[in-house]
mmCIF file of C-alpha atoms in Angstrom:
data_model
loop_
_atom_site.group_PDB
_atom_site.id
_atom_site.type_symbol
_atom_site.label_atom_id
_atom_site.label_comp_id
_atom_site.label_asym_id
_atom_site.label_seq_id
_atom_site.Cartn_x
_atom_site.Cartn_y
_atom_site.Cartn_z
ATOM 1 C CA MET R 1332 0.000 0.000 0.000
ATOM 2 C CA GLY R 1333 1.331 3.432 -0.923
ATOM 3 C CA ARG R 1334 1.974 6.142 1.595
ATOM 4 C CA ARG R 1335 -1.069 8.229 2.523
ATOM 5 C CA ILE R 1336 -1.057 11.704 1.031
ATOM 6 C CA PHE R 1337 -2.591 14.574 3.035
ATOM 7 C CA TYR R 1338 -4.003 17.778 1.632
ATOM 8 C CA ARG R 1339 -4.949 20.992 3.443
ATOM 9 C CA TYR R 1340 -6.945 23.927 2.160
ATOM 10 C CA ASN R 1341 -4.974 27.155 1.720
ATOM 11 C CA PRO R 1342 -7.335 30.170 1.811
ATOM 12 C CA GLU R 1343 -4.679 32.483 0.339
ATOM 13 C CA THR R 1344 -4.400 30.499 -2.888
ATOM 14 C CA ASP R 1345 -7.967 29.098 -2.694
ATOM 15 C CA ASN R 1346 -6.548 25.623 -3.403
ATOM 16 C CA PHE R 1347 -5.949 22.325 -1.593
ATOM 17 C CA GLU R 1348 -2.225 21.932 -1.196
ATOM 18 C CA ARG R 1349 -0.220 18.882 -0.288
ATOM 19 C CA PHE R 1350 0.506 18.709 3.446
ATOM 20 C CA PHE R 1351 3.159 16.710 5.289
ATOM 21 C CA PRO R 1352 1.941 16.267 8.972
ATOM 22 C CA SER R 1353 4.480 16.168 11.761
ATOM 23 C CA ILE R 1354 4.636 13.448 14.441
ATOM 24 C CA LYS R 1355 2.983 15.871 16.892
ATOM 25 C CA ASP R 1356 0.110 16.399 14.473
ATOM 26 C CA LYS R 1357 -0.314 12.661 14.077
ATOM 27 C CA ILE R 1358 -0.372 12.101 17.848
ATOM 28 C CA SER R 1359 -2.961 14.891 18.314
ATOM 29 C CA SER R 1360 -5.122 13.349 15.641
ATOM 30 C CA LEU R 1361 -4.949 9.949 17.301
ATOM 31 C CA LEU R 1362 -5.820 11.412 20.696
ATOM 32 C CA ARG R 1363 -8.858 13.198 19.269
ATOM 33 C CA LEU R 1364 -10.030 10.002 17.635
ATOM 34 C CA GLY R 1365 -9.455 8.075 20.875
ATOM 35 C CA GLY R 1366 -11.405 10.654 22.900
ATOM 36 C CA ILE R 1367 -14.301 10.517 20.486
ATOM 37 C CA ALA R 1368 -14.293 6.710 20.669
ATOM 38 C CA LEU R 1369 -14.315 6.777 24.480
ATOM 39 C CA LEU R 1370 -17.175 9.255 24.530
ATOM 40 C CA ILE R 1371 -19.207 7.110 22.158
ATOM 41 C CA ALA R 1372 -18.466 4.024 24.287
ATOM 42 C CA ALA R 1373 -19.556 5.866 27.468
ATOM 43 C CA ILE R 1374 -22.814 6.935 25.825
ATOM 44 C CA PHE R 1375 -23.537 3.353 24.770
ATOM 45 C CA PHE R 1376 -22.746 2.109 28.309
ATOM 46 C CA VAL R 1377 -25.173 4.576 29.905
ATOM 47 C CA ILE R 1378 -27.883 3.653 27.439
ATOM 48 C CA LEU R 1379 -27.417 -0.064 28.038
ATOM 49 C CA GLU R 1380 -27.142 0.295 31.809
ATOM 50 C CA TYR R 1381 -29.958 2.713 32.552
ATOM 51 C CA VAL R 1382 -32.227 2.761 29.530
ATOM 52 C CA VAL R 1383 -32.039 -0.591 27.801
ATOM 53 C CA LEU R 1384 -32.341 -3.378 30.412
ATOM 54 C CA THR R 1385 -31.863 -7.028 29.729
ATOM 55 C CA PRO R 1386 -34.892 -9.188 30.577
ATOM 56 C CA THR R 1387 -33.046 -10.582 33.598
ATOM 57 C CA GLU R 1388 -32.171 -7.149 34.956
ATOM 58 C CA LYS R 1389 -35.704 -5.914 34.414
ATOM 59 C CA ASN R 1390 -37.175 -8.884 36.273
ATOM 60 C CA LEU R 1391 -34.742 -8.426 39.154
ATOM 61 C CA ARG R 1392 -35.643 -4.761 39.537
ATOM 62 C CA GLU R 1393 -39.375 -5.489 39.493
ATOM 63 C CA GLU R 1394 -38.877 -8.237 42.071
ATOM 64 C CA ASN R 1395 -36.903 -5.828 44.268
ATOM 65 C CA LYS R 1396 -39.760 -3.313 44.160
ATOM 66 C CA ARG R 1397 -42.296 -5.989 45.097
ATOM 67 C CA LEU R 1398 -40.139 -7.164 47.990
ATOM 68 C CA LYS R 1399 -39.785 -3.655 49.380
ATOM 69 C CA ALA R 1400 -43.544 -3.167 49.162
ATOM 70 C CA GLN R 1401 -44.094 -6.476 50.977
ATOM 71 C CA TYR R 1402 -41.588 -5.446 53.658
ATOM 72 C CA GLY R 1403 -43.542 -2.220 54.166
ATOM 73 C CA VAL R 1404 -46.824 -4.093 54.605
ATOM 74 C CA LEU R 1405 -45.220 -6.588 56.978
ATOM 75 C CA SER R 1406 -43.661 -3.859 59.101
ATOM 76 C CA SER R 1407 -47.022 -2.078 59.365
ATOM 77 C CA ARG R 1408 -48.719 -5.297 60.463
ATOM 78 C CA LEU R 1409 -46.031 -5.914 63.067
ATOM 79 C CA GLU R 1410 -46.469 -2.396 64.387
ATOM 80 C CA ALA R 1411 -50.249 -2.879 64.637
ATOM 81 C CA MET R 1412 -49.751 -6.192 66.459
ATOM 82 C CA GLY R 1413 -47.351 -4.476 68.844
ATOM 83 C CA GLU R 1414 -49.981 -1.858 69.658
ATOM 84 C CA VAL R 1415 -52.524 -4.584 70.431
ATOM 85 C CA VAL R 1416 -50.073 -6.280 72.794
ATOM 86 C CA ASP R 1417 -49.349 -2.905 74.430
ATOM 87 C CA LYS R 1418 -53.076 -2.537 75.156
ATOM 88 C CA LEU R 1419 -53.181 -6.037 76.620
ATOM 89 C CA GLU R 1420 -50.250 -5.160 78.869
ATOM 90 C CA GLU R 1421 -51.937 -1.959 79.993
ATOM 91 C CA ARG R 1422 -55.137 -3.797 80.814
ATOM 92 C CA ASP R 1423 -53.138 -6.481 82.588
ATOM 93 C CA ASP R 1424 -51.164 -4.054 84.769
ATOM 94 C CA ASN R 1425 -53.855 -1.436 85.402
ATOM 95 C CA PHE R 1426 -56.816 -3.661 86.090
ATOM 96 C CA TYR R 1427 -56.395 -7.401 86.253
ATOM 97 C CA ARG R 1428 -53.278 -7.439 88.400
ATOM 98 C CA VAL R 1429 -54.489 -4.478 90.467
ATOM 99 C CA MET R 1430 -57.779 -6.246 91.086
ATOM 100 C CA MET R 1431 -56.035 -9.433 92.167
ATOM 101 C CA GLN R 1432 -53.427 -7.412 94.124
ATOM 102 C CA LEU R 1433 -50.603 -8.884 92.074
ATOM 103 C CA ASP R 1434 -47.500 -6.850 91.240
ATOM 104 C CA PRO R 1435 -47.242 -5.654 87.600
ATOM 105 C CA LEU R 1436 -44.761 -7.522 85.426
ATOM 106 C CA THR R 1437 -41.373 -5.818 85.219
ATOM 107 C CA ASP R 1438 -39.748 -4.887 81.901
ATOM 108 C CA PRO R 1439 -37.202 -7.743 82.161
ATOM 109 C CA GLN R 1440 -40.104 -10.163 82.678
ATOM 110 C CA ARG R 1441 -41.900 -8.858 79.624
ATOM 111 C CA TRP R 1442 -38.852 -8.417 77.405
ATOM 112 C CA ASN R 1443 -36.461 -11.041 78.769
ATOM 113 C CA GLY R 1444 -33.728 -8.416 79.037
ATOM 114 C CA GLN R 1445 -33.964 -7.293 75.434
ATOM 115 C CA ASP R 1446 -34.216 -3.660 74.396
ATOM 116 C CA ARG R 1447 -37.510 -2.450 73.043
ATOM 117 C CA GLU R 1448 -37.712 -0.852 69.583
ATOM 118 C CA ASN R 1449 -40.760 1.267 68.755
ATOM 119 C CA SER R 1450 -39.973 2.787 65.369
ATOM 120 C CA PHE R 1451 -40.422 1.261 61.939
ATOM 121 C CA SER R 1452 -39.782 4.575 60.190
ATOM 122 C CA GLN R 1453 -36.196 3.683 59.143
ATOM 123 C CA LEU R 1454 -36.997 0.362 57.472
ATOM 124 C CA SER R 1455 -37.220 1.795 53.966
ATOM 125 C CA LYS R 1456 -33.634 3.101 54.253
ATOM 126 C CA LEU R 1457 -32.099 -0.278 55.020
ATOM 127 C CA SER R 1458 -30.554 -2.726 52.579
ATOM 128 C CA ASP R 1459 -32.540 -5.868 51.810
ATOM 129 C CA ALA R 1460 -30.421 -8.005 54.127
ATOM 130 C CA ARG R 1461 -30.651 -5.515 57.024
ATOM 131 C CA LEU R 1462 -34.373 -5.112 56.378
ATOM 132 C CA VAL R 1463 -34.993 -8.833 56.717
ATOM 133 C CA GLU R 1464 -32.818 -8.953 59.831
ATOM 134 C CA ARG R 1465 -34.681 -6.050 61.452
ATOM 135 C CA LEU R 1466 -38.119 -7.539 60.749
ATOM 136 C CA SER R 1467 -36.975 -10.919 61.991
ATOM 137 C CA ASN R 1468 -35.758 -9.378 65.249
ATOM 138 C CA ARG R 1469 -39.058 -7.544 65.672
ATOM 139 C CA MET R 1470 -40.986 -10.772 65.217
ATOM 140 C CA ASN R 1471 -38.806 -12.537 67.777
ATOM 141 C CA LEU R 1472 -39.359 -9.750 70.296
ATOM 142 C CA LEU R 1473 -43.096 -9.777 69.711
ATOM 143 C CA GLU R 1474 -43.220 -13.545 70.180
ATOM 144 C CA LYS R 1475 -41.376 -13.239 73.504
ATOM 145 C CA LYS R 1476 -43.686 -10.458 74.616
ATOM 146 C CA ILE R 1477 -46.818 -12.434 73.765
ATOM 147 C CA TYR R 1478 -45.413 -15.459 75.576
ATOM 148 C CA SER R 1479 -44.765 -13.356 78.685
ATOM 149 C CA GLN R 1480 -48.311 -11.991 78.534
ATOM 150 C CA LEU R 1481 -49.738 -15.496 78.257
ATOM 151 C CA GLN R 1482 -47.808 -16.464 81.383
ATOM 152 C CA SER R 1483 -49.272 -13.448 83.165
ATOM 153 C CA PHE R 1484 -52.803 -14.453 82.138
ATOM 154 C CA GLU R 1485 -52.181 -17.955 83.472
ATOM 155 C CA GLN R 1486 -51.177 -16.446 86.834
ATOM 156 C CA LEU R 1487 -54.326 -14.321 86.808
ATOM 157 C CA GLN R 1488 -56.512 -17.304 85.922
ATOM 158 C CA GLU R 1489 -55.126 -19.163 88.901
ATOM 159 C CA ALA R 1490 -55.706 -16.143 91.154
ATOM 160 C CA LEU R 1491 -59.262 -15.697 89.869
ATOM 161 C CA GLY R 1492 -60.093 -19.299 90.644
ATOM 162 C CA LYS R 1493 -59.134 -18.687 94.257
ATOM 163 C CA ASN R 1494 -60.834 -15.302 94.598
ATOM 164 C CA GLN R 1495 -64.332 -15.460 93.103
ATOM 165 C CA GLU R 1496 -65.855 -13.578 96.031
ATOM 166 C CA ARG R 1497 -63.321 -10.781 95.723
ATOM 167 C CA LEU R 1498 -64.421 -10.117 92.130
ATOM 168 C CA ALA R 1499 -67.898 -9.099 93.270
ATOM 169 C CA HIS R 1500 -66.540 -6.655 95.863
ATOM 170 C CA ILE R 1501 -63.802 -4.853 93.941
ATOM 171 C CA PRO R 1502 -65.103 -1.621 92.309
ATOM 172 C CA SER R 1503 -64.953 -2.208 88.575
ATOM 173 C CA VAL R 1504 -67.867 -0.379 86.879
ATOM 174 C CA LEU R 1505 -68.867 3.231 86.295
ATOM 175 C CA PRO R 1506 -70.845 4.987 89.074
ATOM 176 C CA ILE R 1507 -73.009 6.737 86.424
ATOM 177 C CA ASN R 1508 -74.450 5.458 83.167
ATOM 178 C CA ILE R 1509 -72.049 6.285 80.357
ATOM 179 C CA ALA R 1510 -74.698 8.246 78.446
ATOM 180 C CA ASP R 1511 -75.521 10.497 81.428
ATOM 181 C CA TYR R 1512 -72.267 12.351 82.106
ATOM 182 C CA THR R 1513 -69.406 14.427 80.712
ATOM 183 C CA MET R 1514 -65.907 13.919 82.103
ATOM 184 C CA SER R 1515 -65.018 17.185 83.831
ATOM 185 C CA SER R 1516 -61.788 16.480 85.662
ATOM 186 C CA GLY R 1517 -59.297 13.665 85.751
ATOM 187 C CA TYR R 1518 -57.138 12.236 88.506
ATOM 188 C CA GLY R 1519 -53.970 14.073 89.505
ATOM 189 C CA TYR R 1520 -52.802 17.630 90.050
ATOM 190 C CA ARG R 1521 -55.353 20.224 88.932
ATOM 191 C CA VAL R 1522 -56.065 23.901 89.647
ATOM 192 C CA ASP R 1523 -58.627 24.338 92.436
ATOM 193 C CA PRO R 1524 -61.626 26.269 90.953
ATOM 194 C CA ILE R 1525 -62.268 28.199 94.171
ATOM 195 C CA TYR R 1526 -58.839 28.790 95.709
ATOM 196 C CA GLY R 1527 -56.869 28.890 92.432
ATOM 197 C CA ALA R 1528 -53.966 26.837 93.805
ATOM 198 C CA SER R 1529 -52.632 23.587 92.356
ATOM 199 C CA LYS R 1530 -54.072 20.657 94.272
ATOM 200 C CA PHE R 1531 -54.018 16.893 93.922
ATOM 201 C CA HIS R 1532 -57.445 15.730 92.727
ATOM 202 C CA GLU R 1533 -58.004 12.319 94.302
ATOM 203 C CA GLY R 1534 -60.783 11.118 92.012
ATOM 204 C CA LEU R 1535 -62.783 11.851 88.871
ATOM 205 C CA ASP R 1536 -65.496 14.483 88.398
ATOM 206 C CA PHE R 1537 -68.498 13.379 86.326
ATOM 207 C CA ALA R 1538 -70.523 16.435 85.275
ATOM 208 C CA ALA R 1539 -74.195 15.417 85.037
ATOM 209 C CA ALA R 1540 -77.660 16.862 85.495
ATOM 210 C CA LYS R 1541 -78.951 17.204 89.040
ATOM 211 C CA GLY R 1542 -80.852 14.064 90.006
ATOM 212 C CA THR R 1543 -78.871 11.693 87.740
ATOM 213 C CA ASP R 1544 -78.686 8.175 89.216
ATOM 214 C CA VAL R 1545 -75.516 7.135 91.040
ATOM 215 C CA PHE R 1546 -74.714 3.429 91.482
ATOM 216 C CA ALA R 1547 -72.488 1.357 93.761
ATOM 217 C CA THR R 1548 -69.478 0.098 91.783
ATOM 218 C CA GLY R 1549 -69.000 -3.100 93.809
ATOM 219 C CA ASP R 1550 -70.540 -5.123 96.638
ATOM 220 C CA GLY R 1551 -69.858 -3.743 100.087
ATOM 221 C CA ILE R 1552 -71.075 -2.118 103.307
ATOM 222 C CA VAL R 1553 -72.047 1.551 103.576
ATOM 223 C CA THR R 1554 -69.787 3.109 106.214
ATOM 224 C CA LEU R 1555 -70.738 6.747 105.647
ATOM 225 C CA ALA R 1556 -73.967 8.338 104.409
ATOM 226 C CA SER R 1557 -74.100 11.924 105.588
ATOM 227 C CA ARG R 1558 -73.049 15.495 104.891
ATOM 228 C CA GLU R 1559 -69.289 15.987 105.150
ATOM 229 C CA ALA R 1560 -67.195 19.165 105.053
ATOM 230 C CA GLY R 1561 -66.170 19.946 101.484
ATOM 231 C CA TYR R 1562 -67.781 16.782 100.086
ATOM 232 C CA GLY R 1563 -71.401 17.781 100.795
ATOM 233 C CA ASN R 1564 -73.734 14.809 100.838
ATOM 234 C CA CYS R 1565 -71.338 11.884 100.717
ATOM 235 C CA ILE R 1566 -71.405 8.082 100.693
ATOM 236 C CA ASP R 1567 -68.479 5.787 101.522
ATOM 237 C CA ILE R 1568 -68.672 2.066 100.733
ATOM 238 C CA ASP R 1569 -66.223 -0.399 102.252
ATOM 239 C CA HIS R 1570 -65.819 -3.229 99.738
ATOM 240 C CA GLY R 1571 -63.449 -5.285 101.839
ATOM 241 C CA TYR R 1572 -60.101 -6.466 100.528
ATOM 242 C CA ASN R 1573 -58.734 -2.994 101.433
ATOM 243 C CA TYR R 1574 -60.977 -1.179 98.907
ATOM 244 C CA LEU R 1575 -63.236 1.822 99.585
ATOM 245 C CA THR R 1576 -65.194 4.056 97.187
ATOM 246 C CA ARG R 1577 -66.500 7.577 97.825
ATOM 247 C CA TYR R 1578 -69.409 9.352 96.106
ATOM 248 C CA ALA R 1579 -69.640 13.082 96.883
ATOM 249 C CA HIS R 1580 -71.726 16.253 96.260
ATOM 250 C CA LEU R 1581 -74.968 14.233 96.056
ATOM 251 C CA SER R 1582 -78.397 15.864 96.043
ATOM 252 C CA GLU R 1583 -79.926 12.747 97.641
ATOM 253 C CA ILE R 1584 -78.584 9.838 99.716
ATOM 254 C CA LEU R 1585 -80.617 6.643 99.279
ATOM 255 C CA VAL R 1586 -78.721 4.290 101.615
ATOM 256 C CA LYS R 1587 -77.895 4.188 105.329
ATOM 257 C CA PRO R 1588 -74.712 3.399 107.282
ATOM 258 C CA GLY R 1589 -74.350 -0.344 107.874
ATOM 259 C CA GLU R 1590 -76.457 -1.226 104.830
ATOM 260 C CA SER R 1591 -75.192 -3.926 102.463
ATOM 261 C CA VAL R 1592 -75.184 -2.931 98.797
ATOM 262 C CA LYS R 1593 -74.590 -4.773 95.552
ATOM 263 C CA ARG R 1594 -72.720 -3.687 92.461
ATOM 264 C CA GLY R 1595 -75.067 -1.638 90.266
ATOM 265 C CA GLN R 1596 -77.461 -0.762 93.110
ATOM 266 C CA LEU R 1597 -78.884 2.784 93.123
ATOM 267 C CA ILE R 1598 -77.407 4.622 96.117
ATOM 268 C CA GLY R 1599 -77.893 8.341 95.432
ATOM 269 C CA LYS R 1600 -78.488 11.217 93.031
ATOM 270 C CA VAL R 1601 -76.080 13.714 91.470
ATOM 271 C CA GLY R 1602 -76.090 17.159 93.069
ATOM 272 C CA SER R 1603 -73.930 20.182 93.836
ATOM 273 C CA THR R 1604 -73.648 20.122 97.627
ATOM 274 C CA GLY R 1605 -70.511 21.015 99.573
ATOM 275 C CA LYS R 1606 -67.584 22.759 97.818
ATOM 276 C CA SER R 1607 -68.902 22.509 94.283
ATOM 277 C CA THR R 1608 -69.200 24.781 91.261
ATOM 278 C CA GLY R 1609 -71.985 22.822 89.553
ATOM 279 C CA PRO R 1610 -73.892 19.516 89.502
ATOM 280 C CA HIS R 1611 -71.478 16.619 89.330
ATOM 281 C CA LEU R 1612 -70.353 13.431 91.040
ATOM 282 C CA HIS R 1613 -66.914 13.320 92.642
ATOM 283 C CA TYR R 1614 -65.900 9.646 92.680
ATOM 284 C CA GLU R 1615 -62.870 8.110 94.418
ATOM 285 C CA VAL R 1616 -61.381 4.636 94.667
ATOM 286 C CA ARG R 1617 -59.063 3.995 97.614
ATOM 287 C CA PHE R 1618 -56.857 0.992 98.273
ATOM 288 C CA LYS R 1619 -55.454 0.792 101.794
ATOM 289 C CA ASP R 1620 -56.723 4.383 102.128
ATOM 290 C CA ILE R 1621 -54.460 5.519 99.268
ATOM 291 C CA PRO R 1622 -56.274 7.225 96.341
ATOM 292 C CA GLN R 1623 -56.175 5.235 93.094
ATOM 293 C CA ASN R 1624 -56.859 6.441 89.563
ATOM 294 C CA PRO R 1625 -60.491 5.346 89.028
ATOM 295 C CA VAL R 1626 -60.021 4.909 85.271
ATOM 296 C CA ASN R 1627 -58.141 1.700 86.074
ATOM 297 C CA TYR R 1628 -61.339 0.186 87.493
ATOM 298 C CA TYR R 1629 -63.825 0.337 84.607
ATOM 299 C CA TYR R 1630 -62.987 -2.662 82.452
ATOM 300 C CA MET R 1631 -66.078 -4.598 83.481
ATOM 301 C CA ASP R 1632 -68.337 -1.798 82.275
ATOM 302 C CA LEU R 1633 -66.625 -0.530 79.108
ATOM 303 C CA SER R 1634 -65.498 -1.924 75.794
ATOM 304 C CA PRO R 1635 -61.754 -1.557 75.108
ATOM 305 C CA GLU R 1636 -62.521 1.343 72.759
ATOM 306 C CA GLU R 1637 -64.659 3.127 75.370
ATOM 307 C CA TYR R 1638 -62.065 2.495 78.049
ATOM 308 C CA TYR R 1639 -59.174 4.004 76.077
ATOM 309 C CA GLU R 1640 -61.342 6.949 75.099
ATOM 310 C CA MET R 1641 -62.100 7.534 78.779
ATOM 311 C CA ILE R 1642 -58.386 7.449 79.607
ATOM 312 C CA ARG R 1643 -57.725 10.018 76.880
ATOM 313 C CA ILE R 1644 -60.506 12.310 78.094
ATOM 314 C CA ALA R 1645 -59.586 11.931 81.779
ATOM 315 C CA GLU R 1646 -55.947 12.809 81.093
ATOM 316 C CA ASN R 1647 -56.981 16.001 79.297
ATOM 317 C CA ALA R 1648 -59.953 17.032 81.457
ATOM 318 C CA GLY R 1649 -58.832 19.868 83.681
ATOM 319 C CA HIS R 1650 -62.069 21.554 84.820
ATOM 320 C CA VAL R 1651 -62.189 20.602 88.501
ATOM 321 C CA MET R 1652 -65.656 21.194 89.959
ATOM 322 C CA ASP R 1653 -64.892 20.776 93.668
#
């Protein structure tokens, strides 16, 4: 093959003239061609990698999306199950074990020494392997928690079998029909409506119309049925087993000291006697003469939904009426 001949246009003569390129010119030409080739190769790589997928790659990516969606559904279900178990624990500690005078389960008993995780919000940021590991750990923890709760229920079942009479005496229903009142004040520190100072409110205030029926919340003996300073017309019922309930500010007292009463029996009427700013019932539950939060003693009278709504309202009700 003969030697390549190069020509270059000369604008001064308006002709193509023979040109003898130097080594530097040849190297520059090769580099330009190499750069163009690399650029074209890079463009093809991007197209193949991100635009044109092989059937296998496309299937893998679709499968990955489905798996992540399934992980999200599973994590949501686990979270919902955890909330149900939390409600069972709350009912167990705040009512069943209180009623049977059993100590609440400790965190180590419930969790077997393992740390509790509440958040599922970071799952979507994890790799597939870490995601599976996290969900697996959550399931293991939930299984242990459910097992611990089952053991607690077995203890309670045994205690219930030995204490049938106690069940009838422990206060565990509302003192007023649920449709007849509005929760005015919860248990705990509240501002006194008359003196303006912060004071510990030892019961719940049920705002209701004057003359609304008031019922005994458990079997017991009436120990007080008279007008008392601050409480107005007041009834105390000794239920035995270290429990006592108090019903204050009544307009009428329908029982006498020494009288036996049954759970659900009509004992008085709502009023506004004593230190009161309006018709309501002040209701207390005492165990060993120590005030208890009455919302922990309504499971026998309320559905779980009604009970948790009452807790929410009682925690936020701040209008003390006595």
